[in-house]
CSV table of C-alpha atoms and ligand atoms in Angstrom, one decimal:
chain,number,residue,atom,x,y,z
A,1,UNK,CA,-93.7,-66.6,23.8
A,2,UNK,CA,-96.9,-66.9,21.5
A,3,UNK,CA,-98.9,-63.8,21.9
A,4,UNK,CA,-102.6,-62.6,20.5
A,5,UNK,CA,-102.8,-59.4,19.0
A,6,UNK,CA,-106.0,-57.7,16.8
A,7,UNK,CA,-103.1,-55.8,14.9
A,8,UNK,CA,-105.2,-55.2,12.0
A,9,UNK,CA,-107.6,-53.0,14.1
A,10,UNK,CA,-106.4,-50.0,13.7
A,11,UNK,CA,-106.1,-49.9,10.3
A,12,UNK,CA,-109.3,-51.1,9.4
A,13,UNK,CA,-111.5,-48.3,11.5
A,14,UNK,CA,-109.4,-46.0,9.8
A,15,UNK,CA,-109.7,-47.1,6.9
A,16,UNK,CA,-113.4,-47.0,7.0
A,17,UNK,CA,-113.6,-43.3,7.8
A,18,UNK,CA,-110.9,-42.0,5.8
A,19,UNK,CA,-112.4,-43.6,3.3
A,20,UNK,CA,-116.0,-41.7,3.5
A,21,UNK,CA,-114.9,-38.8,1.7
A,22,UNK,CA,-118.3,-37.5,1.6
A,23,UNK,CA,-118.8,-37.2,5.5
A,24,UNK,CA,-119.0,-33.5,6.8
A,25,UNK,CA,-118.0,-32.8,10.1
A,26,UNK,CA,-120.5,-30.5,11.9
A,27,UNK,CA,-117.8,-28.7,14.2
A,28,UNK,CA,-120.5,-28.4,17.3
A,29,UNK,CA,-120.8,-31.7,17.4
A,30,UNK,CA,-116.8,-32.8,17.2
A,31,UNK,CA,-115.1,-33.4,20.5
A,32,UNK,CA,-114.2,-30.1,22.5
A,33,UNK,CA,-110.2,-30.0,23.0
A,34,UNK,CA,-110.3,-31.6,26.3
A,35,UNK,CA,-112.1,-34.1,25.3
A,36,UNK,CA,-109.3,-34.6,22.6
A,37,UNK,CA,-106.4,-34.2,25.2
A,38,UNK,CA,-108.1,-37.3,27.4
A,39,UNK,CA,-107.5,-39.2,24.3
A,40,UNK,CA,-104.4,-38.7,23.4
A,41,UNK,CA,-103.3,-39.0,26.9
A,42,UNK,CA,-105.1,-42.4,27.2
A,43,UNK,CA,-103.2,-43.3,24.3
A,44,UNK,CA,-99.9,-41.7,25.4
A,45,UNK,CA,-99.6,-42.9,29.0
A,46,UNK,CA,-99.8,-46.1,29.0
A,47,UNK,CA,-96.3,-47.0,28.6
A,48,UNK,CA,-94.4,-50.2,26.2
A,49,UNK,CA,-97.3,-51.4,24.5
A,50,UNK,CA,-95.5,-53.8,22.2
A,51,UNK,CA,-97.6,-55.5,19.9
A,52,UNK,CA,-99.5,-58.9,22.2
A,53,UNK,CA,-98.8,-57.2,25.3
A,54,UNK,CA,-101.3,-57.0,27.9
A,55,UNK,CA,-101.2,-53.5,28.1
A,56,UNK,CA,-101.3,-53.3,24.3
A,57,UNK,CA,-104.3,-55.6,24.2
A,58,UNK,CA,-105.9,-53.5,27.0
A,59,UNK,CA,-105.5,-50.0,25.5
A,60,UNK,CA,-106.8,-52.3,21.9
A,61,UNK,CA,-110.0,-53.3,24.1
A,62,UNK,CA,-110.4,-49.9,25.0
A,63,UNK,CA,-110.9,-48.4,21.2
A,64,UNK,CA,-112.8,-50.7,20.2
A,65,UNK,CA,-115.1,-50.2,23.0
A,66,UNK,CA,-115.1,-46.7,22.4
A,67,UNK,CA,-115.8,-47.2,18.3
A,68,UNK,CA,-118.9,-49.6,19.2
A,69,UNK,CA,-120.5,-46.9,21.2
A,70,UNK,CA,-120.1,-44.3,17.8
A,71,UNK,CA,-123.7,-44.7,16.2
A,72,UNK,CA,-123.1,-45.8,12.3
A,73,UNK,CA,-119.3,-47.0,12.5
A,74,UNK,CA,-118.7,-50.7,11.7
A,75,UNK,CA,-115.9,-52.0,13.3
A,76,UNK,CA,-113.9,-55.6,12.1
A,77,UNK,CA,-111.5,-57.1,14.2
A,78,UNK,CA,-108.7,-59.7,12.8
A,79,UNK,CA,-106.5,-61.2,15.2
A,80,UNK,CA,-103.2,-62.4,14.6
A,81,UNK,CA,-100.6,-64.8,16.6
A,82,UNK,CA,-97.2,-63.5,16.6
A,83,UNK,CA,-94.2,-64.8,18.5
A,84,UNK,CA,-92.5,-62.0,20.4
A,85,UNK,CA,-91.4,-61.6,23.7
A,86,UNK,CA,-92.3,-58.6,26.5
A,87,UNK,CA,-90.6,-57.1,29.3
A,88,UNK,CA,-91.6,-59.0,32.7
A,89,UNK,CA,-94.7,-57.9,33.9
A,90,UNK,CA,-94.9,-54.5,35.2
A,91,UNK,CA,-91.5,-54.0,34.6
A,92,UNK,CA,-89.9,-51.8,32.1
A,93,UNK,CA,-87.2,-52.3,29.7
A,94,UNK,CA,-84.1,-50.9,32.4
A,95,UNK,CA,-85.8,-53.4,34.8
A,96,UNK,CA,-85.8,-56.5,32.8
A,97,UNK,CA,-82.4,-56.6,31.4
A,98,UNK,CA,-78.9,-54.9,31.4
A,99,UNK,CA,-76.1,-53.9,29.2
A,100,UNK,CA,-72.6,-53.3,30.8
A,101,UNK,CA,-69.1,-52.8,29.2
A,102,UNK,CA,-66.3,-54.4,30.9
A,103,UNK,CA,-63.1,-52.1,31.2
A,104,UNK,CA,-60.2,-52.7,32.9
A,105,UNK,CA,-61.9,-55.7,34.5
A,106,UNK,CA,-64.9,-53.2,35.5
A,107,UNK,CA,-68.4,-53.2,34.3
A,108,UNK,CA,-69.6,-50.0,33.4
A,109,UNK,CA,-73.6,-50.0,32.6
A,110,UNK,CA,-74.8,-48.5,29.7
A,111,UNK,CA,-78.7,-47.5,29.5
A,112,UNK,CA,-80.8,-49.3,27.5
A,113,UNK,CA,-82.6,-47.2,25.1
A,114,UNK,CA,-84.7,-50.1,23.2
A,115,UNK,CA,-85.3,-53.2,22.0
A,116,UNK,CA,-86.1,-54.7,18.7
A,117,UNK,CA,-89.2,-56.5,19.8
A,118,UNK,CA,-89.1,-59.8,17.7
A,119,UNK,CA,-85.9,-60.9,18.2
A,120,UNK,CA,-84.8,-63.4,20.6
A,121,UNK,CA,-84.4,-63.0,24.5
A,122,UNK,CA,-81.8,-64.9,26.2
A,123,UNK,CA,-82.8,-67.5,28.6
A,124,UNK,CA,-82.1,-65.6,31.8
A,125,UNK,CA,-78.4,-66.1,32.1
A,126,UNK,CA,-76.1,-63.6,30.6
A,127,UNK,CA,-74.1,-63.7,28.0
A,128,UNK,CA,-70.5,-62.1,27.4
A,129,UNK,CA,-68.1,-61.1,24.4
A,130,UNK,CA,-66.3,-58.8,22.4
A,131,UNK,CA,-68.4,-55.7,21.1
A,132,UNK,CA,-67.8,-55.4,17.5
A,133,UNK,CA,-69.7,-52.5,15.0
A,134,UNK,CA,-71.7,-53.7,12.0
A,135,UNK,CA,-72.6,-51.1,9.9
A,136,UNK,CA,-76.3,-51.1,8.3
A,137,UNK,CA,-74.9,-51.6,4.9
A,138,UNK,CA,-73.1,-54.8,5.7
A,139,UNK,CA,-74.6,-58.1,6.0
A,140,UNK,CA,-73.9,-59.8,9.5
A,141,UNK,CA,-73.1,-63.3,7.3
A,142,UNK,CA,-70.1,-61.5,6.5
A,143,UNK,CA,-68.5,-61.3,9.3
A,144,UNK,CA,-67.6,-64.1,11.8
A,145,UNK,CA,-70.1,-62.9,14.7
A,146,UNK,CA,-69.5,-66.2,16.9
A,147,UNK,CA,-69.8,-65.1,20.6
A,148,UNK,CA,-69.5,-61.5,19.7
A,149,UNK,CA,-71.8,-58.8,20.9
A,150,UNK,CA,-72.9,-57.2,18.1
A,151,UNK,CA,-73.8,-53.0,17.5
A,152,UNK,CA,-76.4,-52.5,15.0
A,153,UNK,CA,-78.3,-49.6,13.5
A,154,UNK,CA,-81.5,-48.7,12.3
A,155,UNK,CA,-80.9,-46.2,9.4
A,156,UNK,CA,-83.4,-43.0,9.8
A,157,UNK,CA,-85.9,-42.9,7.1
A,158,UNK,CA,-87.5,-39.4,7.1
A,159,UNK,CA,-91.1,-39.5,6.2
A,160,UNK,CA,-92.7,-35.9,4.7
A,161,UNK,CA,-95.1,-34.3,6.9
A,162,UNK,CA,-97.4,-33.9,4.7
A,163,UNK,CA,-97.7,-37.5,3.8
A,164,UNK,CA,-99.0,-38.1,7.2
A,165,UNK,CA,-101.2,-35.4,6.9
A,166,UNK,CA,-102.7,-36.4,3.4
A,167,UNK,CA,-106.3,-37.9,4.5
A,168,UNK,CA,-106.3,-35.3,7.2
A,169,UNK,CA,-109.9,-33.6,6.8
A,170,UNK,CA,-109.0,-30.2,8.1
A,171,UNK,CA,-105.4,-28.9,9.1
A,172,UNK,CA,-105.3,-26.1,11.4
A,173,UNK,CA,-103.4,-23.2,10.8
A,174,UNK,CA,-100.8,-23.7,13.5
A,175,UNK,CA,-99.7,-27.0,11.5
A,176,UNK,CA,-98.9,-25.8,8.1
A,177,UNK,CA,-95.7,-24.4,9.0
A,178,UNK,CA,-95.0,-28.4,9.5
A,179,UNK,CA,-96.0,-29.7,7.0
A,180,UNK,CA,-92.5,-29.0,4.6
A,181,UNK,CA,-90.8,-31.0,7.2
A,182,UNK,CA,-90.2,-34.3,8.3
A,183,UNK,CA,-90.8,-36.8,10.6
A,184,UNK,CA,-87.9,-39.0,11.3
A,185,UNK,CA,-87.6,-41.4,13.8
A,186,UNK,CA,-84.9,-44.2,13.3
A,187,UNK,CA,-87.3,-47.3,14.5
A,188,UNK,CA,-89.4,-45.9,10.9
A,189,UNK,CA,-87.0,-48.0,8.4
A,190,UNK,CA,-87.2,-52.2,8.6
A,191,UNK,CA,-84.4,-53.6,10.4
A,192,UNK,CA,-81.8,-55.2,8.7
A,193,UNK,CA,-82.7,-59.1,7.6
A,194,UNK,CA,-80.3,-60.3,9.6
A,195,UNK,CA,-81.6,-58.7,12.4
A,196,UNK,CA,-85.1,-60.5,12.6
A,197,UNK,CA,-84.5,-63.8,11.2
A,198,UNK,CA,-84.7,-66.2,13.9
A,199,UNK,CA,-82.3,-68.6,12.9
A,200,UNK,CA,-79.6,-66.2,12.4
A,201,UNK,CA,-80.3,-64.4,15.8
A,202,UNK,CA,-79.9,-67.8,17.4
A,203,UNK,CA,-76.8,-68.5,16.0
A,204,UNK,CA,-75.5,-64.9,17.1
A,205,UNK,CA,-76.3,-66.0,20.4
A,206,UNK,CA,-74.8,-69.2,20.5
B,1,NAG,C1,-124.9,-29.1,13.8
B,1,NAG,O1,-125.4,-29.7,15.0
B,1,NAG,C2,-126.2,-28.8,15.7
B,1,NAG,C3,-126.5,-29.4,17.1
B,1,NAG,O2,-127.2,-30.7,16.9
B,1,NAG,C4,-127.4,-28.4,14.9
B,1,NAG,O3,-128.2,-27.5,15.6
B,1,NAG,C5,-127.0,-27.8,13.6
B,1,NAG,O4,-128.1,-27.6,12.8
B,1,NAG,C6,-126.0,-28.7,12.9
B,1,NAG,N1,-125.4,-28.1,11.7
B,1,NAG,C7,-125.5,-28.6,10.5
B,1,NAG,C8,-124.8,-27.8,9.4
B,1,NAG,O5,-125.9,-29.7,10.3
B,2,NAG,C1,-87.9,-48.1,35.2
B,2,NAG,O1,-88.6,-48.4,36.4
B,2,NAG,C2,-87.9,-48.0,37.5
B,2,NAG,C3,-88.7,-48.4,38.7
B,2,NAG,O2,-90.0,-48.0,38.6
B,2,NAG,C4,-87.7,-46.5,37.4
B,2,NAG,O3,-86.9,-46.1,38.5
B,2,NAG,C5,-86.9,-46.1,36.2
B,2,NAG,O4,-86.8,-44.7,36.0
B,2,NAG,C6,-87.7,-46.7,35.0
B,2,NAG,N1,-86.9,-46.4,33.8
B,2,NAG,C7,-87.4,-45.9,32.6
B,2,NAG,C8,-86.4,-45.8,31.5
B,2,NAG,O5,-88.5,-45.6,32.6
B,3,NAG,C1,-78.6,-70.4,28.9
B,3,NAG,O1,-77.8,-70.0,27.8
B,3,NAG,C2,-76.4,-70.1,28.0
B,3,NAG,C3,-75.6,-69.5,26.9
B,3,NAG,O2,-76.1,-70.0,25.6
B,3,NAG,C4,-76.0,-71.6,28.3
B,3,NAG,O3,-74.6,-71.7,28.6
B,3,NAG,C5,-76.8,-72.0,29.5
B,3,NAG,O4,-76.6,-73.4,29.7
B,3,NAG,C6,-78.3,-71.8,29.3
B,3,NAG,N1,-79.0,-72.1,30.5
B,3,NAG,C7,-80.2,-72.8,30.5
B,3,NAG,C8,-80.8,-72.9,31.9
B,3,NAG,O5,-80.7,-73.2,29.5
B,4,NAG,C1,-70.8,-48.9,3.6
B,4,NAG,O1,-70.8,-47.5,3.7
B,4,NAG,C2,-69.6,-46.9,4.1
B,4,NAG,C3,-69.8,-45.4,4.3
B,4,NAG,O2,-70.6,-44.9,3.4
B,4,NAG,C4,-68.6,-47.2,2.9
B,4,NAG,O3,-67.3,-46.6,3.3
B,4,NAG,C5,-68.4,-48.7,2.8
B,4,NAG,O4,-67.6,-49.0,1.7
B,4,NAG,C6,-69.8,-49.4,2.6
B,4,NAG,N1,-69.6,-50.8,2.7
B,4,NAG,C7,-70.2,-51.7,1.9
B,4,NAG,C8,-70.0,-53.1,2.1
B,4,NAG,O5,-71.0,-51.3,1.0
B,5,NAG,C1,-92.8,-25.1,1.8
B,5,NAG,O1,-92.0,-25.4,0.7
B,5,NAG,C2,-92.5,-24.7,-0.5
B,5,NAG,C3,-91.7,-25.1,-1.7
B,5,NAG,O2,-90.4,-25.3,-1.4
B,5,NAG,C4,-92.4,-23.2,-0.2
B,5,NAG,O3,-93.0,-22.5,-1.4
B,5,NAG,C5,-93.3,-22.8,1.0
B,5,NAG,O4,-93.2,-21.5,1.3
B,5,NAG,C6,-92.9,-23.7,2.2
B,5,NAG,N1,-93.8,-23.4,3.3
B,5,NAG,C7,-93.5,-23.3,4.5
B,5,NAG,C8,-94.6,-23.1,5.5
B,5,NAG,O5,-92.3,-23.3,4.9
């Protein structure tokens, strides 16, 4: 599925105010805390927003609505095409497909926690095979994979606090006690290769 994205977006109205170093904030004029709050929960509750998606594009339209309407910001927008594929519409990731070991001739459902977004979705029908473990530090052209279900990883990769903070104007007091730590979140590190490479995911499947 071909979908549109302005991926770049976000990046470059950043970019453009991190990047006025000389800008002073005059506090009575900064958004009050609720005001903050809406925003992050506008941001929050939308759901999967996977890159292209429509509620991606949506939530994408809404920012840069709201950055037009902030007197002396210029905002660029460069849209890409990206091939990916989305849960059905209005459906989440449980809804839309399903996982299930077979044991003792019984099918025991295990919950899906995520999906690697630019890989390839079956056609609809399902597909069985033995489960076999590859660990991240072994390439899946190693290892005969033909109709095999195969168990991935993404290794962590802990990023410091502090790095994220770095362009940060002002850091309130109740953060700095955060700041030696990090943030670690296993989708973080790039996949393995093998993992997005079309042609080899195809074969995996076949
Ligand atoms: C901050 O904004 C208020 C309200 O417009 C204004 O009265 C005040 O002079 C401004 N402070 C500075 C330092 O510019
Ligand atoms: C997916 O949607 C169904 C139906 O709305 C809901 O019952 C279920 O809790 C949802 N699952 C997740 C992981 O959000
Ligand atoms: C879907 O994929 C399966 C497994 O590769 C294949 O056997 C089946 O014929 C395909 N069905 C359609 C409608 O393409
Ligand atoms: C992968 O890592 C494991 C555990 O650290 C190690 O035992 C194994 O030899 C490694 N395999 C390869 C192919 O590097
Ligand atoms: C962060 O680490 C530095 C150096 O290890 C230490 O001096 C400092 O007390 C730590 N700060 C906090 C808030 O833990």
């Amino acid at each position: 599925m071909l979908l549109q994205t302005p991926l770049s977006f976000f990046f470059l109205a950043s970019g453009m105010v991190m990047g006025s170093t000389a800008l002073n904030v005059n506090e009575t004029l900064f958004s009050p805390v609720n005001e903050l709050r809406h925003l992050v929960h506008r941001v929050g509750s939308v759901g999967l927003r996977l890159p292209g998606s429509q509620v991606h594009n949506e939530l994408v339209n809404w920012i840069s609505h709201s950055l037009h309407k902030i007197q002396g910001v210029e905002v660029q927008e460069s849209r890409y095409d990206l091939i990916t594929w989305e849960p059905k519409v209005g459906k989440n990731l449980s809804e839309s497909g399903s996982l299930c070991i077979e044991l003792k001739g019984k099918c025991h459902n295990i919950p899906i926690v995520g999906a690697i977004p630019y890989t390839l979705p079956t056609n609809g029908s399902s597909l069985t095979g033995p489960l076999i473990y590859i660990p991240p530090n072994q390439s899946i052209s190693s290892v005969d994979v033909r109709g095999k279900i195969i168990l991935r990883e993404y290794a962590p990769l802990p990023v410091p606090n502090a790095y994220l903070f770095k362009d940060a104007y002002y850091i309130s007091p109740d953060l700095a006690a955060q700041l030696n730590g990090t943030y670690e979140r296993p989708y973080l590190s790039t996949p393995a290769v093998d993992l997005i490479d079309p042609v080899k995911v195809e074969l995996m499947a076949s």
